[in-house]
Each structure stands twice: as structure tokens, then as C-alpha cells.
Coordinates of C-alpha atoms and ligand atoms in Angstrom, one line a residue:
M812 CA 77.3 133.8 128.4
R813 CA 74.1 131.9 128.6
W814 CA 74.2 129.3 125.8
G815 CA 71.5 127.4 123.8
L816 CA 72.7 123.8 122.6
I817 CA 71.2 122.7 119.3
G818 CA 71.7 119.1 119.0
A819 CA 71.6 116.6 121.7
S820 CA 75.3 114.9 120.8
T821 CA 78.1 113.1 121.9
I822 CA 80.5 115.9 121.2
A823 CA 78.3 118.4 123.5
E824 CA 77.9 115.8 126.0
Q825 CA 81.6 114.7 126.4
F826 CA 83.5 118.1 125.4
M827 CA 81.5 121.2 125.1
I828 CA 79.2 121.4 128.0
G829 CA 82.3 121.0 130.4
A830 CA 84.2 123.6 128.0
I831 CA 81.1 126.0 128.5
R832 CA 81.0 125.9 132.2
A833 CA 84.7 125.8 132.6
T834 CA 84.8 129.2 130.6
G835 CA 82.1 130.8 133.0
G836 CA 79.2 130.1 130.7
T837 CA 75.6 128.7 131.3
V838 CA 74.0 125.9 129.5
A839 CA 70.5 127.3 129.7
G840 CA 68.9 125.0 127.3
I841 CA 68.9 122.0 124.8
V842 CA 66.9 121.4 121.7
S843 CA 66.6 117.9 120.1
T844 CA 64.6 116.7 117.4
T845 CA 62.9 114.3 119.7
E846 CA 61.4 115.3 123.0
A847 CA 62.5 112.0 125.0
R848 CA 66.1 112.6 124.1
A849 CA 65.8 116.0 124.9
A850 CA 64.7 115.3 128.3
D851 CA 67.2 112.8 129.0
F852 CA 69.9 114.7 127.7
A853 CA 68.7 117.7 129.9
R854 CA 68.4 115.6 133.0
A855 CA 72.0 113.9 132.6
Q856 CA 73.7 117.2 132.1
G857 CA 71.6 119.2 134.6
I858 CA 70.4 121.8 131.8
P859 CA 67.3 123.5 133.0
A860 CA 65.3 123.9 129.8
H861 CA 64.7 121.1 126.9
G862 CA 62.5 120.9 124.0
T863 CA 62.2 120.2 120.2
A864 CA 61.4 123.7 119.0
L865 CA 64.2 126.1 118.2
S866 CA 62.0 128.8 119.5
L867 CA 62.9 127.6 123.0
L868 CA 66.3 129.0 122.6
L869 CA 66.0 131.6 120.0
E870 CA 63.1 133.4 121.7
D871 CA 64.8 133.7 125.0
P872 CA 66.3 137.0 125.0
T873 CA 68.8 135.8 128.0
I874 CA 70.8 133.3 125.5
G875 CA 73.3 135.2 123.8
A876 CA 75.0 132.2 121.7
V877 CA 74.0 129.0 120.4
Y878 CA 76.2 126.0 119.9
I879 CA 75.2 123.7 116.9
S880 CA 76.3 120.2 117.1
S881 CA 73.5 118.4 115.3
T882 CA 73.9 116.3 112.1
N883 CA 75.6 117.9 109.4
E884 CA 72.5 118.6 107.2
K885 CA 70.7 120.6 109.8
H886 CA 73.5 123.0 110.5
H887 CA 72.6 125.3 107.7
A888 CA 69.1 126.1 108.6
Q889 CA 69.8 126.1 112.3
A890 CA 72.3 128.5 111.9
L891 CA 70.2 131.0 109.8
A892 CA 67.3 130.8 112.2
A893 CA 69.7 131.5 115.1
I894 CA 71.2 134.5 113.2
R895 CA 67.9 135.9 112.3
A896 CA 67.1 135.8 116.2
G897 CA 70.4 137.6 116.8
K898 CA 72.2 134.9 118.5
H899 CA 76.1 134.5 118.2
V900 CA 76.8 131.3 116.5
L901 CA 79.4 128.4 117.5
C902 CA 78.9 126.1 114.5
E903 CA 80.2 122.5 114.3
K904 CA 82.1 121.3 111.2
P905 CA 81.5 120.9 108.4
L906 CA 79.6 124.0 108.6
A907 CA 77.1 122.7 106.0
M908 CA 76.6 120.2 103.1
T909 CA 77.9 122.6 100.4
V910 CA 79.9 125.7 100.2
A911 CA 77.3 128.0 98.9
E912 CA 75.2 127.1 102.3
A913 CA 78.2 127.6 104.3
S914 CA 78.9 130.9 102.9
E915 CA 75.2 131.9 103.1
M916 CA 75.4 131.1 106.8
V917 CA 78.5 133.4 107.3
R918 CA 77.4 136.1 105.1
A919 CA 74.1 136.3 107.1
A920 CA 76.3 136.5 110.4
D921 CA 78.6 139.2 109.0
A922 CA 75.6 141.2 107.8
A923 CA 73.8 141.0 111.2
G924 CA 77.1 142.0 113.1
L925 CA 77.0 138.6 114.9
T926 CA 80.1 136.3 115.9
F927 CA 80.2 133.2 113.8
A928 CA 82.8 130.7 114.6
T929 CA 83.7 127.2 113.3
N930 CA 84.7 124.6 116.1
H931 CA 87.9 123.6 114.4
H932 CA 89.5 122.4 117.8
L933 CA 92.9 121.6 116.3
R934 CA 94.1 124.9 115.7
C935 CA 93.3 125.8 119.6
S936 CA 95.8 123.1 120.7
G937 CA 99.2 124.1 122.4
S938 CA 100.9 121.5 120.0
H939 CA 99.4 123.3 116.8
R940 CA 100.1 126.6 118.1
A941 CA 103.8 125.8 118.8
I942 CA 104.4 124.1 115.5
R943 CA 102.9 127.1 113.6
D944 CA 105.2 129.2 115.7
L945 CA 108.1 127.1 114.9
I946 CA 107.2 127.5 111.2
A947 CA 106.8 131.1 111.4
R948 CA 110.1 131.8 113.3
G949 CA 111.9 130.2 110.4
R950 CA 113.2 127.2 112.5
I951 CA 112.6 124.6 109.6
G952 CA 113.3 127.4 106.6
R953 CA 111.2 127.3 103.6
V954 CA 108.4 124.6 104.0
L955 CA 108.7 121.9 101.3
S956 CA 106.0 119.7 102.4
L957 CA 103.3 118.8 105.0
R958 CA 102.3 115.4 105.8
L959 CA 98.8 114.8 107.8
F960 CA 98.0 111.4 109.0
H961 CA 94.7 111.2 110.7
A962 CA 93.5 107.8 110.2
V963 CA 91.8 106.6 113.3
H964 CA 89.2 103.9 114.4
L965 CA 85.9 105.2 114.9
P966 CA 84.6 104.2 118.0
A967 CA 81.4 101.7 118.0
S968 CA 79.1 104.3 119.7
L969 CA 79.7 106.7 116.8
Q970 CA 79.1 104.2 113.9
G971 CA 75.8 105.6 113.0
W972 CA 75.0 108.2 110.3
R973 CA 78.8 108.8 110.0
I974 CA 79.4 105.7 108.4
K975 CA 75.9 105.1 106.3
D976 CA 74.0 108.2 105.8
A977 CA 75.1 110.5 103.0
S978 CA 72.2 112.7 103.4
A979 CA 73.2 113.4 107.0
G980 CA 76.9 114.5 105.8
G981 CA 78.4 111.2 106.4
G982 CA 81.8 109.9 105.1
V983 CA 85.3 110.7 106.5
I984 CA 85.8 113.6 104.1
P985 CA 83.2 115.7 105.7
D986 CA 84.1 114.3 109.3
I987 CA 88.0 114.5 109.2
T988 CA 89.3 116.0 106.1
V989 CA 87.7 119.2 106.9
H990 CA 89.9 119.3 110.3
D991 CA 93.0 118.4 108.2
A992 CA 92.3 121.2 105.5
D993 CA 92.0 123.5 108.5
V994 CA 95.1 122.5 110.0
A995 CA 97.1 122.8 106.9
R996 CA 95.6 126.3 106.4
F997 CA 96.6 127.3 109.9
L998 CA 100.1 126.0 110.1
L999 CA 101.2 127.3 106.4
G1000 CA 99.1 130.3 106.4
E1001 CA 98.0 129.7 102.6
D1002 CA 95.0 127.9 101.0
P1003 CA 95.3 124.8 98.8
L1004 CA 95.1 125.6 95.0
T1005 CA 94.4 122.2 93.6
V1006 CA 93.8 118.8 94.8
V1007 CA 94.1 115.3 93.5
A1008 CA 92.8 112.2 95.5
Q1009 CA 91.5 108.6 96.1
M1010 CA 88.9 107.4 98.6
S1011 CA 87.4 104.0 99.5
A1012 CA 85.1 101.9 101.6
S1013 CA 87.6 99.7 103.7
G1014 CA 85.2 97.9 106.0
M1015 CA 83.1 100.6 107.6
G1016 CA 81.5 103.0 105.3
Q1017 CA 78.3 101.7 103.8
G1018 CA 77.5 104.1 100.9
V1019 CA 80.0 106.7 101.9
E1020 CA 83.8 106.9 102.0
D1021 CA 85.5 105.5 105.3
S1022 CA 89.1 106.4 104.1
A1023 CA 90.7 108.9 101.8
M1024 CA 94.2 110.2 100.6
S1025 CA 94.9 113.4 98.8
V1026 CA 97.5 115.6 97.6
W1027 CA 97.2 119.1 97.5
T1028 CA 99.2 122.1 96.0
M1029 CA 99.9 125.3 97.7
P1030 CA 100.6 128.9 96.5
S1031 CA 104.1 128.6 98.0
G1032 CA 104.9 125.6 96.1
A1033 CA 104.9 123.4 99.4
M1034 CA 103.1 120.1 98.9
V1035 CA 100.7 118.6 101.4
Q1036 CA 99.8 115.0 101.9
S1037 CA 96.5 114.1 103.8
H1038 CA 95.2 110.8 105.1
E1039 CA 92.1 110.4 106.8
S1040 CA 90.3 107.1 108.0
F1041 CA 87.8 105.5 110.3
T1042 CA 89.2 102.0 110.1
H1043 CA 92.7 101.9 111.5
P1044 CA 92.9 101.0 115.1
F1045 CA 96.7 101.1 115.5
A1046 CA 97.7 103.8 112.9
G1047 CA 98.1 106.7 115.5
S1048 CA 97.7 110.3 114.3
G1049 CA 100.0 112.9 113.7
L1050 CA 101.8 115.5 111.3
E1051 CA 105.1 116.2 109.6
V1052 CA 106.4 119.4 108.4
H1053 CA 109.7 119.1 106.3
G1054 CA 111.4 122.5 105.4
T1055 CA 114.8 123.4 103.9
E1056 CA 116.4 124.1 107.3
G1057 CA 114.8 121.3 109.5
S1058 CA 111.7 118.9 109.9
I1059 CA 109.1 118.9 112.6
F1060 CA 107.7 115.5 113.7
A1061 CA 104.5 115.5 115.7
R1062 CA 102.9 112.6 116.9
G1063 CA 99.6 112.0 118.6
V1064 CA 98.6 115.5 118.1
M1065 CA 95.3 114.9 116.0
T1066 CA 93.3 114.4 119.0
Q1067 CA 90.7 116.0 121.1
R1068 CA 92.8 116.3 124.1
P1069 CA 96.2 118.1 124.7
L1070 CA 98.2 115.0 124.1
G1071 CA 101.1 114.0 122.0
E1072 CA 104.8 114.7 121.4
I1073 CA 106.6 117.4 119.0
E1074 CA 110.2 116.7 117.9
L1075 CA 112.4 119.7 115.8
V1076 CA 115.2 118.4 113.9
T1077 CA 117.5 120.5 112.4
G1078 CA 121.2 120.8 111.5
Q1079 CA 121.8 121.6 115.3
G1080 CA 120.1 118.0 116.4
R1081 CA 117.1 116.9 117.9
E1082 CA 115.0 118.8 120.3
A1083 CA 111.6 118.2 122.3
V1084 CA 109.3 121.0 121.6
P1085 CA 107.3 121.8 124.9
Y1086 CA 103.9 123.2 124.7
P1087 CA 100.8 124.4 126.8
Q1088 CA 98.6 121.6 127.8
H1089 CA 95.3 123.6 128.0
D1090 CA 91.7 122.4 127.0
L1091 CA 91.2 122.7 123.1
Y1092 CA 87.5 123.3 123.3
A1093 CA 87.8 125.9 126.2
Q1094 CA 90.4 127.9 124.3
G1095 CA 88.2 127.9 121.3
L1096 CA 85.4 129.2 123.6
T1097 CA 87.7 131.9 125.2
D1098 CA 88.4 133.2 121.7
F1099 CA 85.0 133.1 120.8
L1100 CA 83.6 135.0 123.9
A1101 CA 86.4 137.7 123.3
A1102 CA 85.3 138.0 119.7
T1103 CA 81.6 138.5 120.7
E1104 CA 82.8 141.2 123.2
G1105 CA 84.6 143.0 120.3
R1106 CA 88.0 141.7 121.0
G1107 CA 89.5 140.0 118.1
Q1108 CA 88.4 137.0 116.0
P1109 CA 87.4 133.6 117.0
A1110 CA 90.2 130.8 116.7
A1111 CA 88.4 129.4 113.5
T1112 CA 86.0 131.9 111.9
G1113 CA 83.1 131.3 109.8
W1114 CA 85.1 131.8 106.8
D1115 CA 87.6 129.3 107.9
G1116 CA 84.9 126.9 108.0
V1117 CA 84.0 127.8 104.6
A1118 CA 87.4 127.3 103.2
S1119 CA 88.0 124.0 105.1
L1120 CA 84.7 122.8 103.4
A1121 CA 85.8 123.7 100.1
V1122 CA 88.8 121.8 100.3
A1123 CA 87.2 118.5 101.7
L1124 CA 84.5 118.9 99.0
A1125 CA 87.2 119.3 96.4
V1126 CA 88.8 116.2 97.8
R1127 CA 85.7 114.2 97.5
T1128 CA 85.1 115.5 93.9
A1129 CA 88.8 114.7 92.9
A1130 CA 88.4 111.2 94.2
Q1131 CA 85.0 110.6 92.6
T1132 CA 85.9 111.8 89.2
G1133 CA 89.6 110.7 89.1
T1134 CA 90.4 114.4 88.2
R1135 CA 92.6 117.1 89.5
Q1136 CA 90.1 119.7 91.1
T1137 CA 90.7 123.6 91.8
V1138 CA 89.8 124.7 95.4
D1139 CA 87.5 127.5 95.0
I1140 CA 87.0 129.4 98.3
P1141 CA 84.5 132.2 98.3
R1142 CA 85.6 135.2 100.5
A1143 CA 84.1 137.6 102.7
A1144 CA 82.3 140.6 100.8
Ligands
NDP95 P1 76.2 112.3 117.4 O1 75.8 111.2 116.6 O2 76.3 111.8 119.0 O3 75.0 113.6 117.5 C1 74.4 114.0 116.5 C2 72.8 114.1 116.4 O4 72.5 112.5 116.2 C3 72.5 114.6 117.7 O5 72.2 115.9 117.7 C4 71.2 113.7 117.9 O6 70.2 114.4 117.4 C5 71.4 112.6 117.2 N1 71.5 111.5 118.2 C6 72.8 111.2 118.9 N2 72.7 110.2 119.7 C7 71.5 109.6 119.2 C8 70.8 108.4 119.8 N3 71.4 107.6 120.6 N4 69.6 108.1 119.1 C9 69.1 108.9 118.4 N5 69.7 110.0 117.9 C10 70.9 110.2 118.4 O7 77.4 113.3 117.0 P2 78.5 113.9 117.3 O8 78.5 114.6 118.5 O9 79.8 112.9 116.9 O10 78.7 115.0 116.1 C11 77.8 116.1 115.9 C12 78.4 117.2 115.2 O11 79.7 117.4 115.7 C13 78.8 116.9 113.8 O12 78.3 117.9 113.2 C14 80.4 116.6 113.7 O13 80.8 116.7 112.6 C15 80.9 117.3 114.8 N6 81.9 117.0 115.7 C16 82.9 117.8 115.9 C17 83.9 117.4 116.6 C18 85.1 118.6 116.9 O14 86.0 118.2 117.5 N7 85.0 119.7 116.5 C19 84.1 116.2 117.1 C20 83.0 115.4 117.0 C21 81.9 115.7 116.2 P3 68.9 115.3 118.2 O15 69.9 116.4 118.7 O16 67.8 115.6 117.3 O17 68.5 114.4 119.1

């Protein structure tokens, strides 16, 4: 696959370019909003073409797919343009600023017969897939609760739009709560019905929240507790799933790398759970490429991205209003 990159971003630089090349792809071009930045990025990453106009990528018939990792408010227009040009789309989370915009993007790709995926990397990890497998095989019985703890310390290099620009989609809820929503949906196989929430600015956020806590009700009756933050240097991340016959404790697994430990505790005792240590983003790309060739679905589809955004925005509204919010998730036609 020949890829066009939209957005000269940190995630592209640190993870996605390597993953594209590791999965046999070619990064054919990069588009940024500023010429100098595009040129620097292309030079540093060995990308042959660069520019500021989307047409550089969209009018190149040899480019089959675009990876969108610009700031969040740009995803909608860029994805629609790419779909109009007949390109498959791998889009960063959150897909858009609103659920309506995100749905429009995914509907457009569906109508055009193009693959559209959301880059929710956690469901691509061996650890999360092993946890889902334990739950599906009934190792912990009926799930009673899921606890997601995803309070991290945002590196200084990323303390820009994320902590101060609401119009670019800043705030921890669009940044991390969307991931946690996807993890809950992936592990439990059901969508939150309602949410209650609180949020705060605890030292980093300037006009946007940098911390959030929420509780979600699931159709099965399971309860989900979710905590996201940019301001916690030493909290560590992880998740716990508690069931009638056992509990799963996973530490350090809410990461971009194949790290962390999983322990299963049942009436038979404690056991460490092994899992495959593959690259999360390369796995997502492998699933994406298969989908473009008509084999299966991407790891996280466009509709998964719509759903995670719907949950996250319900959390924010619940926190803003102090009221319980119903999660309204649009579906494929
Ligand atoms: P960055 O801040 O690194 O990049 C976002 C945009 O900001 C770039 O496209 C670039 O715009 C502009 N930019 C970046 N650095 C500079 C700079 N030094 N000076 C001026 N402008 C700059 O964002 P991230 O890589 O952290 O995030 C990009 C997207 O990816 C977001 O949607 C985010 O939510 C998502 N993301 C997803 C992750 C995942 O694991 N799935 C992890 C991290 C982020 P331009 O291209 O116009 O030059």
C-alpha cells in the first residue's frame, strides 16, 4: 500500500511511519498546514513528496490510503476529501469534534465502498486481546465491573493544543476517554447506556479539562469506572475486570507499546497470563490492509470510532451539566 500522511504529527513520527514500513507499506507523501514543517518532516522521515495541499496526495492515483493525524478539528473535512478522492482512510481518534460529523465521515466511506478505520491501538494489543479472550471463555464468570485507570502525565512536548485549545479538540476526554470507551466496548462486547461524570483542571488544562472520572452502566448490568488524566506522573495505568468467578488485574497495559502484566485470580489461585508482544500499530495496519483487500474488518472500524466519541462526549456533557447522560450511538444504515 502506498500511503499519504495528512498531518506532520508526533504519532506519525514516533509510531505510524515505522509501522507502515514494517507492514510493507510506502509513505509516499506528507501534507502539513505549513510548507516549512512539511519539508522538514519529509526530509527527516525520508518521505519523497511533501506540501500543504491535500491534492498532492488525493490526486496521486498510486496512493491507495491516507492516514489522518492532524489536530482533531481537521479530521472531518480531510477525511471527506480523501473519501471523495476514492482513498481508504485510517483516521486518528477522536474521529471528529461531534458525533454527527464522525457519522458523516463513516457513512461517506461506506457509501463509496472504502475501508475506514479508527486508530484505536489498545484493542490491537496482545494484552487486551488476551483479557477479552479470558472474559469470552468465561474464566471470570459473569462480569460485574470494569475499572479503567488511565491517568498519565502528558509529556512536555505534547503540552500544546491538547491542554489549551478547545477549538482544536483539546482536553483529556477527547484524547483519552475515547480510548477507554473503546476498551470497554472491546472487552465487554456491549455499549454503555448511560454515564455520570465529573471533570476538572488539575494543573495543566487551560480552558479544557485535564482530568475526568466517570461511571457507565452497561446493558448486562456491569458497571464501568473510568479515570483519565494528563497530570499524574506516578499513577501508572491499567484495568481490572471483576466477575462472579474471578478477577483480572492488568497493570501498565494502557500504553502505546506491548508492555504490562496480566494476572488472573480465581478460586484455583493466581496465575500470570502470557500474551503476544507484537507492535500495536502494526497489528492495526495489518487488519486495515486485509480489510482493503476484502478480508474482514479493521480492528476498530469507523463505527467503533463513532461509538467511542459518543461515549466520550456524553461523559463531557454529564460532567458539564451534573446530570446522567444517555449515550446515543448512531449505527450503520
Ligand atoms: P501533534 O501535536 O504532534 O501534531 C498534530 C498537528 O499539530 C500536526 O499535524 C501539525 O500540524 C501540528 N504540529 C505538531 N507539532 C508542531 C510544531 N512543533 N509546530 C507547529 N505545529 C505543530 O499531535 P499528536 O501526534 O500527539 O496527535 C495527532 C492526532 O493523533 C490527534 O488526533 C490525536 O488524538 C491522535 N493521537 C492518537 C494516538 C493513538 O495512539 N491512537 C496517540 C497520539 C495521538 P501540520 O500537520 O498542519 O503541520
